[in-house]
Every structure is written in structure tokens, then in C-alpha cells.
Coordinates of C-alpha atoms and ligand atoms in Angstrom, one line a residue:
X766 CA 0.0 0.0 0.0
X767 CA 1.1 3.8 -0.5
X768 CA 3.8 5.3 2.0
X769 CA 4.0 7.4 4.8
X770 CA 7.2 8.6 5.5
X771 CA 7.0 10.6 9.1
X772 CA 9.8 12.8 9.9
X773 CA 11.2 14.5 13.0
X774 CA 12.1 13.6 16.4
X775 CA 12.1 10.2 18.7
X776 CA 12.8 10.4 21.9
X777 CA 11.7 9.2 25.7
X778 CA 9.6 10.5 28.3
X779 CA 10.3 10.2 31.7
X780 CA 6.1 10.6 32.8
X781 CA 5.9 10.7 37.0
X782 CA 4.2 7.1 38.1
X783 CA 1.8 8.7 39.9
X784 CA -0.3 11.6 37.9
X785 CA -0.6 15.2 39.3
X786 CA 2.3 15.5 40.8
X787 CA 5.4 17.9 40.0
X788 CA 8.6 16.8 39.2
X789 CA 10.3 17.6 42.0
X790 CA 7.9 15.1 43.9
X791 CA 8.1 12.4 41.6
X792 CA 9.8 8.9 43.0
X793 CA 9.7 7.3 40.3
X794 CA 9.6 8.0 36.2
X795 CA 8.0 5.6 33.3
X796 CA 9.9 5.6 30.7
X797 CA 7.5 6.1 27.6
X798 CA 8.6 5.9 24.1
X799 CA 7.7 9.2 22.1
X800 CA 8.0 11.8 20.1
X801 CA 5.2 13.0 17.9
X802 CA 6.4 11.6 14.1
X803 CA 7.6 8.2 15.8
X804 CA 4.3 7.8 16.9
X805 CA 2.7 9.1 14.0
X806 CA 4.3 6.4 12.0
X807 CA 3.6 3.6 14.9
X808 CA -0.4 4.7 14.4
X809 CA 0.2 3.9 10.6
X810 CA 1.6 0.6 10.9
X811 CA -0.9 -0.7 14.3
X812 CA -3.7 0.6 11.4
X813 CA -2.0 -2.1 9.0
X814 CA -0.3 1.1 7.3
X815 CA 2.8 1.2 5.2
X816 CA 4.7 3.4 7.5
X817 CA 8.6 4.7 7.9
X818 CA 10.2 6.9 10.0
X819 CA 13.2 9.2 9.2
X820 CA 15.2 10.8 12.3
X821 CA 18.2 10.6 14.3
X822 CA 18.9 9.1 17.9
X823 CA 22.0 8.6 19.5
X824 CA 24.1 5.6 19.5
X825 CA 23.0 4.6 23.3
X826 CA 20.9 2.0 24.9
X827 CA 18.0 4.5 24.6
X828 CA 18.1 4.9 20.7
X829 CA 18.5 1.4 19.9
X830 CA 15.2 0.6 21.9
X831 CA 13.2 3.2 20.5
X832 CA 14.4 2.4 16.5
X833 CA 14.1 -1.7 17.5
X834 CA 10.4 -0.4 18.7
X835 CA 9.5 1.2 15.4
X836 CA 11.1 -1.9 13.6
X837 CA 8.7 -4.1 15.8
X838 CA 5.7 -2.0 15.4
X839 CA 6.2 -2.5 11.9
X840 CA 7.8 0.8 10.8
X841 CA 10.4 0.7 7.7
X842 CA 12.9 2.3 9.9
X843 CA 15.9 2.6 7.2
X844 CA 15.9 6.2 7.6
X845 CA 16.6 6.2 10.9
X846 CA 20.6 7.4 11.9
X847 CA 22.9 7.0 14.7
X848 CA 24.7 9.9 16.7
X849 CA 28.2 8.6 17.8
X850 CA 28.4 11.8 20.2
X851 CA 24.9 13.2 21.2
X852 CA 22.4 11.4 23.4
X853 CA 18.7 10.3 22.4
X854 CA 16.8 13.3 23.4
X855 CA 14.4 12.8 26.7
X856 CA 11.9 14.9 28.0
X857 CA 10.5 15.1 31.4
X858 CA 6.6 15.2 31.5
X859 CA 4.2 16.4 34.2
X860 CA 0.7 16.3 34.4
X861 CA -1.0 18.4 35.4
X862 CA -3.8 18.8 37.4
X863 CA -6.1 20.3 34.8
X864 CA -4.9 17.4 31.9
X865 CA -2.4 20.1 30.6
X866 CA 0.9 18.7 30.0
X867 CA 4.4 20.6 30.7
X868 CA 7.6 19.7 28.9
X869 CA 11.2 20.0 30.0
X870 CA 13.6 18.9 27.8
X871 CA 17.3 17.7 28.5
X872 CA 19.0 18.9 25.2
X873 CA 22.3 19.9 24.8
X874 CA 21.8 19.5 22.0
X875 CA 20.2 15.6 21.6
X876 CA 20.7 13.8 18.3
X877 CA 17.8 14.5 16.9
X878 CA 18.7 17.9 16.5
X879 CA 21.7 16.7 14.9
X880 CA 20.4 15.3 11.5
X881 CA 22.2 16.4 8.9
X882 CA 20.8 17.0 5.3
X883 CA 23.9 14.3 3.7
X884 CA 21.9 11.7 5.9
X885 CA 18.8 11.9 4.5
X886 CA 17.5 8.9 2.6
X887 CA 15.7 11.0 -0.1
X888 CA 15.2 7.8 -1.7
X889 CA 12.3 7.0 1.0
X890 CA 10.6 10.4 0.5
X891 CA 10.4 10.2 -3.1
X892 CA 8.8 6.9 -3.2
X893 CA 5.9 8.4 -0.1
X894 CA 2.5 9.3 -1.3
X895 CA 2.4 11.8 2.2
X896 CA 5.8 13.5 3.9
X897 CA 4.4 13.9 7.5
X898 CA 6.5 16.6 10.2
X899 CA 6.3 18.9 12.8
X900 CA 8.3 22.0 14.3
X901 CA 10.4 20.5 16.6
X902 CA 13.3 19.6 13.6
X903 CA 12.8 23.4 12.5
X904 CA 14.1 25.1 15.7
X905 CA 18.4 24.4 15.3
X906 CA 20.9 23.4 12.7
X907 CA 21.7 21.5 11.2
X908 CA 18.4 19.3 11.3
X909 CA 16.2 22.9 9.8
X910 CA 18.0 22.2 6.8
X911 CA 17.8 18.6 6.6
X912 CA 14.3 19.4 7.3
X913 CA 13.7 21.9 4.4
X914 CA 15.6 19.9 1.9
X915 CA 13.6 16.7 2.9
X916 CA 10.4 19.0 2.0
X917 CA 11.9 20.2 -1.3
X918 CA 12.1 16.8 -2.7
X919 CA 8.6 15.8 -0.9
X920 CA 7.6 18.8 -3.7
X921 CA 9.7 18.0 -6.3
X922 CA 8.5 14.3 -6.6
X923 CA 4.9 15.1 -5.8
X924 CA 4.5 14.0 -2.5
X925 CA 1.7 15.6 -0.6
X926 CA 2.7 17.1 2.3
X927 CA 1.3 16.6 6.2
X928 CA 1.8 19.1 8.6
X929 CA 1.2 18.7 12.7
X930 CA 3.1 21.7 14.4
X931 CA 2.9 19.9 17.7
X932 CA 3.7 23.9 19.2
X933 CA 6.6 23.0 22.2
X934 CA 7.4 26.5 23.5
X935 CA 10.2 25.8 26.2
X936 CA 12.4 24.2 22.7
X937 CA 12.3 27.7 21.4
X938 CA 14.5 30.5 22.3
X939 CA 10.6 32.9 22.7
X940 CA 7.1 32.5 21.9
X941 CA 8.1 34.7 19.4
X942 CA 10.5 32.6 17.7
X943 CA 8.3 29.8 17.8
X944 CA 5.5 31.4 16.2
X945 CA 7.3 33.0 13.7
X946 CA 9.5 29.5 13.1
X947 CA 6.1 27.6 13.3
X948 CA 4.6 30.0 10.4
X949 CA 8.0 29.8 8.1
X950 CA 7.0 26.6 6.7
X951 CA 3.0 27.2 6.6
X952 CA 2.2 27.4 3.0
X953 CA 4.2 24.3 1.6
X954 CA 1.8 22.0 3.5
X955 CA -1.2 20.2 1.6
X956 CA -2.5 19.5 5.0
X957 CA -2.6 21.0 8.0
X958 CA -3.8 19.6 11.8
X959 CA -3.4 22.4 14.8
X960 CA -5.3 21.6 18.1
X961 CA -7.3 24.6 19.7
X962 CA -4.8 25.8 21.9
X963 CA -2.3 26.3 18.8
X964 CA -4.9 28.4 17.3
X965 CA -5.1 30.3 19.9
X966 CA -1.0 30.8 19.9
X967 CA -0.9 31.2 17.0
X968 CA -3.6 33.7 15.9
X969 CA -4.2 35.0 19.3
X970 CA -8.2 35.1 18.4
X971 CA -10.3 33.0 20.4
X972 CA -10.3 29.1 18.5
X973 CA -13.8 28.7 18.6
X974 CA -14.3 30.9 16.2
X975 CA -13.9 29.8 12.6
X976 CA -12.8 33.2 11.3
X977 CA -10.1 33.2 13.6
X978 CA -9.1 29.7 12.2
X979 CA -9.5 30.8 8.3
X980 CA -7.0 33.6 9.5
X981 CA -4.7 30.5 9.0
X982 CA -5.9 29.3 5.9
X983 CA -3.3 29.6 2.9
X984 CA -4.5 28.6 -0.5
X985 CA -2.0 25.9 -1.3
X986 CA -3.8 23.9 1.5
X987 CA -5.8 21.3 0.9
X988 CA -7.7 21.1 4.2
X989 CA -6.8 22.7 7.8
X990 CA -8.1 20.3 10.8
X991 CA -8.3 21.6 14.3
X992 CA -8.6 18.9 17.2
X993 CA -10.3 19.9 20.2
X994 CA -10.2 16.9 22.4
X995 CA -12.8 14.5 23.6
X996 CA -14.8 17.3 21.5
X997 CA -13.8 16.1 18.3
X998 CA -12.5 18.1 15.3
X999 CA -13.5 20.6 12.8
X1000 CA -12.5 20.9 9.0
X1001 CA -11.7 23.3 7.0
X1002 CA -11.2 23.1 3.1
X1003 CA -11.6 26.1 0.2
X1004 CA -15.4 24.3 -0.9
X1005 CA -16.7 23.2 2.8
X1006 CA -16.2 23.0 6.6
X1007 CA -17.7 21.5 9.8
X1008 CA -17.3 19.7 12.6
X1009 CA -17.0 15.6 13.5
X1010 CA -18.3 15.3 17.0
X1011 CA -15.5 13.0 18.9
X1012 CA -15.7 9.6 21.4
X1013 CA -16.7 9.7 25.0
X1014 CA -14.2 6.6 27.1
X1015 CA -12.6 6.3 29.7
X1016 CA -9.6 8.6 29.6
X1017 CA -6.4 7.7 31.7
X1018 CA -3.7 9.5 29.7
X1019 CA -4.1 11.4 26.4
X1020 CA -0.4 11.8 25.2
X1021 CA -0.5 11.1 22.0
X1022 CA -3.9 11.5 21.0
X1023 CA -3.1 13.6 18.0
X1024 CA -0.7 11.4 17.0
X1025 CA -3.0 8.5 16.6
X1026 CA -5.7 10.8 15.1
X1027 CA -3.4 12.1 12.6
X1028 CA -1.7 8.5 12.2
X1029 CA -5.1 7.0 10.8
X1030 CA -6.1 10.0 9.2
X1031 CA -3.2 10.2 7.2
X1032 CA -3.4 5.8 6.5
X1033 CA -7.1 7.3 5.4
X1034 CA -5.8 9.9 2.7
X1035 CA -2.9 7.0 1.7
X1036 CA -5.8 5.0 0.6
X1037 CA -7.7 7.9 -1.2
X1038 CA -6.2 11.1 -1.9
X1039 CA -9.5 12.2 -3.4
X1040 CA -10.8 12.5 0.0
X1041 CA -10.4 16.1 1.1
X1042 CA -12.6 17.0 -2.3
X1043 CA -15.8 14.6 -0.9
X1044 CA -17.1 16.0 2.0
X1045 CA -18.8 12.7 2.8
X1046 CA -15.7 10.5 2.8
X1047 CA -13.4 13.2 4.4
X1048 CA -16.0 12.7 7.3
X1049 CA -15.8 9.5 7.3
X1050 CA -12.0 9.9 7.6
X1051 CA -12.3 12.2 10.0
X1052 CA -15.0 9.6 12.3
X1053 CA -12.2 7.0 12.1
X1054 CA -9.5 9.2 13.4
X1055 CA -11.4 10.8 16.1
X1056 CA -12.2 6.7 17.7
X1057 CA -8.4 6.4 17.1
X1058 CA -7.8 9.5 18.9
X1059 CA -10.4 8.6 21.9
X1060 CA -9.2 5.1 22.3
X1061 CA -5.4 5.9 22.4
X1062 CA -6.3 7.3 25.9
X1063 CA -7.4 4.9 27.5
X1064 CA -3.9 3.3 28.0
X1065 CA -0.7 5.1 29.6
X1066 CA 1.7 5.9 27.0
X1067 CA 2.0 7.0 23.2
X1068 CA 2.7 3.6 21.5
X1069 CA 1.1 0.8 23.9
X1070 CA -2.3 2.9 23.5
X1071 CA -2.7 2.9 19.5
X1072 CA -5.7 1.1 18.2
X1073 CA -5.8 -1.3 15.8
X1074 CA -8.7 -1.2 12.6
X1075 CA -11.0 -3.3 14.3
X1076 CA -10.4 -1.7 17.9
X1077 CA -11.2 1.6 16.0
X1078 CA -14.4 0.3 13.9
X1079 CA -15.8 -1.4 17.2
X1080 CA -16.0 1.7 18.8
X1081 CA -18.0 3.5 16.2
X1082 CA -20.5 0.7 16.1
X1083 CA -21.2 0.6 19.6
X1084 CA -21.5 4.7 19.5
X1085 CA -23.9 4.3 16.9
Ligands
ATP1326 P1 -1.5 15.5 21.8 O1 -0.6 16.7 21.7 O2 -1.9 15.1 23.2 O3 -1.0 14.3 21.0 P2 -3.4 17.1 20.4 O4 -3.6 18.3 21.4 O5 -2.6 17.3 19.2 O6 -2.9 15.8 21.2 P3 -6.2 16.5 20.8 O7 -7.1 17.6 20.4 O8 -5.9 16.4 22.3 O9 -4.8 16.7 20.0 O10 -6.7 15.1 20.4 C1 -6.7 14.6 19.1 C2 -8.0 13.8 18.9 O11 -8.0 12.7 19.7 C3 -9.3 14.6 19.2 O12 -9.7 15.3 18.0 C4 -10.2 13.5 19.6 O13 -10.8 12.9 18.5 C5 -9.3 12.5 20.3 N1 -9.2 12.7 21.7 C6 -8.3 13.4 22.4 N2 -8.6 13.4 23.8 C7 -9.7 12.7 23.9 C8 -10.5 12.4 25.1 N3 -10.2 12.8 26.3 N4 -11.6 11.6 24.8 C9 -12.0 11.3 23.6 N5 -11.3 11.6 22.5 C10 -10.1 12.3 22.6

């Protein structure tokens, strides 16, 4: 089936085992595999996907784990490279007690900031139907580079390109920066997904609102998606928009929800790139992705929670 190449970052969380509390009071730390285009490309593959993942991690116990867990999810992992010097980048979590989630990074900097645009298998991108990435590669050389280049030849072989901007302030030198860095890249995508507190970052208008998301529109885009939760998601495209009313479960932990959304929307597009002109089937996409979304909280962790197809359709026959 048609490709997915994901590209960006892989790296660990260290999440508190107990939720709600701070670092600081944190005994102990699970270590969860992440990093939003790793698990991207993990949603693919659990969704029976053709999925790879292009990045960097460094040459330690951590980066072999996470590229033997793509390989064993099912991910074409040929792209991914080995940093003889840097580390495999981790983050620290926390929860917090509203569901918000704070980031601190140990960086310095961590090999996936350390891709260089001679290591890119360009092959692998040519051959993709979608080129999926974030922000995160944008903010430091020489992976920005590697980054733009890897979009050039998306382009230049006719790849359609997948945008998630997964916003990570503390990465970037000012909110400034990262809008600014974040909005650099905007109008090569085809696609777009933002959730509604990057709107709001973004634009500074209130999300809700769907003026204040057109204010993002740009007319190479195919369709703009904002994510809004157990709420759901709206869509946006030049001939229609509306809104796809999401799952209610039982939510324990929803890192990576937008992973998994975008994961099977993207395996949905693979399969049909005629989608975002039928306003039918794109909500039929769009129905899929939001029970991916819902059920990959119900499980701690990015990877362990990702649905499978039947998981996914069994959940929008019993909400029926
Ligand atoms: P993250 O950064 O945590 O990966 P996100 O902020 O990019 O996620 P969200 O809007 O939180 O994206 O979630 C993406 C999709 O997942 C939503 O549109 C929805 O379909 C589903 N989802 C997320 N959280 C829940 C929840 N608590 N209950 C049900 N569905 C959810």
C-alpha cells in the first residue's frame, strides 16, 4: 500500500508514576517511548499502514530501543541514523492537574537535533504518497536544513505534504521565535492539523471561532483540521467545513492523541487522496480518526495505547 514517511524527532519521556504531581515530587519516572512523528508512524503501521520513520537518535541504549520499537511496530525504519556523540533526546513530563501537559527537555543539543541534510534517505521520501513533520526539527541546525531539503524533494516528486506543528514553546528560544519558526513553513503544506490551543498561539483570536481559524488558511492547503479533544475536530477546506463530534471513554492518559488521530487520518488519505474533495468520505476519515484518537487514551503511553482497525471500527458501532 502507498507510504508514509514521518519525519522528525524520537525520543523518551520520563512521565511521574503517579499523575498530578510535580517533578520535584516524583519517585519514580516511566519511561515512555515518544516523540510526535515516531508515533505518527507507529499509528500507521498498528492501522496495518505502510509506514517509515526518518530521524536521528543517538548511538545509546536509549536509541537502539526506541528504532528496535518502530522496527517491531512495523515501521520501515531505514531512515533512521545514529549519533556517535549526542544522546537520544528525553523529555520530562508532568501532568497536570487540569490534563495540561508541561515539557522539560534535556537537550544539549540531543541527536535528533543533529540530522544532517547528507543523511537523508531521499530515496524513501520520493517513493511516499504523504511526507508527514512537525516544528520541533525546524528550531536548530543543522536538522532545519535537513528538514527543508527533505520537504523540497517531498515537492519536487509530488509527494503531498502533512503538517502537525505539535507547538513545544520551552524548545524555542521565545514564543516569538516559535510562532514566527512555526509559520515559516505554513504554505508548503497540503495538510494542516493544529489543536485549539495552537490556534489560539498562534492567531491570538479565540479558537472557537472559525474566522479566527481561516486567518490560517493559505491557499496551497488542501484542508486545515483543528482537534479539540474529547470534543472532536473541525474541517476546513476552500469548498466546505464542519465539525465531526468526537468519542466519549474512559480517559487515563491522552499523550499522543493527536498522534494517533493524525496516524489513521493520514493511513485514510494514503488510501484515497480524493478525499479532502468529498465531503462525505473526508468525514468518514475524519469519524475513524477521532475513535483512534479517543481510544489511544485509555492506555498510559503513546505507543502501547494505539488502536488497531477493528479496535477503531468497534467503537464507532457501539457509539452508533
Ligand atoms: P496530543 O498533543 O496530546 O497528542 P493534540 O492536542 O494534538 O494531542 P487533541 O485535540 O488532544 O490533539 O486530540 C486529538 C484527537 O483525539 C481529538 O480530536 C479526539 O478525536 C481524540 N481525543 C483526544 N482526547 C480525547 C478524550 N479525552 N476523549 C476522547 N477523544 C479524545
Amino acid at each position: 500500500s502507498p507510504m508514509i514517511v514521518s519525519f522528525g524527532e524520537m525520543l523518551i519521556d520520563f512521565v511521574p508514576d503517579v499523575a498530578g504531581v510535580s517533578l520535584a515530587e516524583s519517585y519514580a519516572f516511566i519511561k515512555a517511548p515518544g516523540g510526535a512523528p515516531a508515533n505518527v508512524a507507529c499509528a500507521i503501521a498498528k492501522l496495518g499502514g505502510n509506514a517509515a520513520f526518518i530521524g536521528k537518535v543517538g548511538d545509546d541504549e536509549f536509541g537502539h530501543m526506541l528504532a528496535d520499537l518502530l522496527k517491531k511496530s512495523g515501521v520501515n525504519s531505514d531512515g533512521i541514523c545514529f549519533d556517535k556523540d549526542a544522546r537520544t533526546a528525553l523529555a520530562f513530563v508532568t501532568l497536570k492537574a487540569d490534563g495540561q501537559r508541561e515539557f522539560m527537555f534535556y537537550r544539549s543539543p540531543s541527536a535528533d537535533m543533529l540530522l544532517k541534510e547528507s543523511e537523508l534517505k531521499l530515496d524513501l521520501i520520493k517513493q511516499a504518497k504523504i511526507f508527514h513533520y512537525g516544528s520541533i526539527s525546524l528550531i536548530s541546525e543543522p536538522c532545519k536544513s535537513a528538514h527543508m531539503a527533505a520537504m523540497k524533494a517531498a515537492k519536487q516528486a509530488g509527494v503531498l505534504l502533512s503538517y502537525d506543528p505539535n507547538v513545544r514553546l520551552p524548545l524555542w528560544p521565545s514564543p516569538e521565535a516559535a510562532r514566527d519558526g512555526i509559520k515559516s513553513i505554513w504554505d508548503q503544506a497540503d495538510f494542516v492539523k493544529v489543536s485549539d490551543d495552537e490556534v489560539e498561539f498562534l492567531t491570538k483570536g479565540d479558537p472557537k471561532k472559525d474566522d479566527v481559524v481561516m486567518s490560517l488558511w493559505n491557499d496551497n492547503f488542501k484542508l486545515l483540521i483543528v482537534t479539540d479533544g474529547p470534543e472532536g475536530c473541525r474541517y476546513f477546506t476552500k469548498k466546505f467545513k464542519g465539525k465531526v463530534n468526537g468519542y466519549k471513554v474512559k480517559t487515563i492518559d491522552t499523550t499522543g492523541a493527536g498522534d494517533a488521530f493524525v496516524g489513521a487520518f493520514l493511513q485514510a488519505v494514503a488510501k484515497d487522496p480524493n478525499l479532502f474533495n468529498d465531503e462525505n468520505k473526508l468525514k468518514e476519515a475524519l469519524v475513524f480518526a477521532n475513535a483512534c484518537g479517543a481510544i489511544s487514551t485509555t492506555q498510559k503511553g503513546a505507543i502501547p495505547s494505539l488502536p488497531d482497525k477493528a479496535q477503531a471500527e468497534n467503537l464507532i458501532k457501539e457509539a452508533k
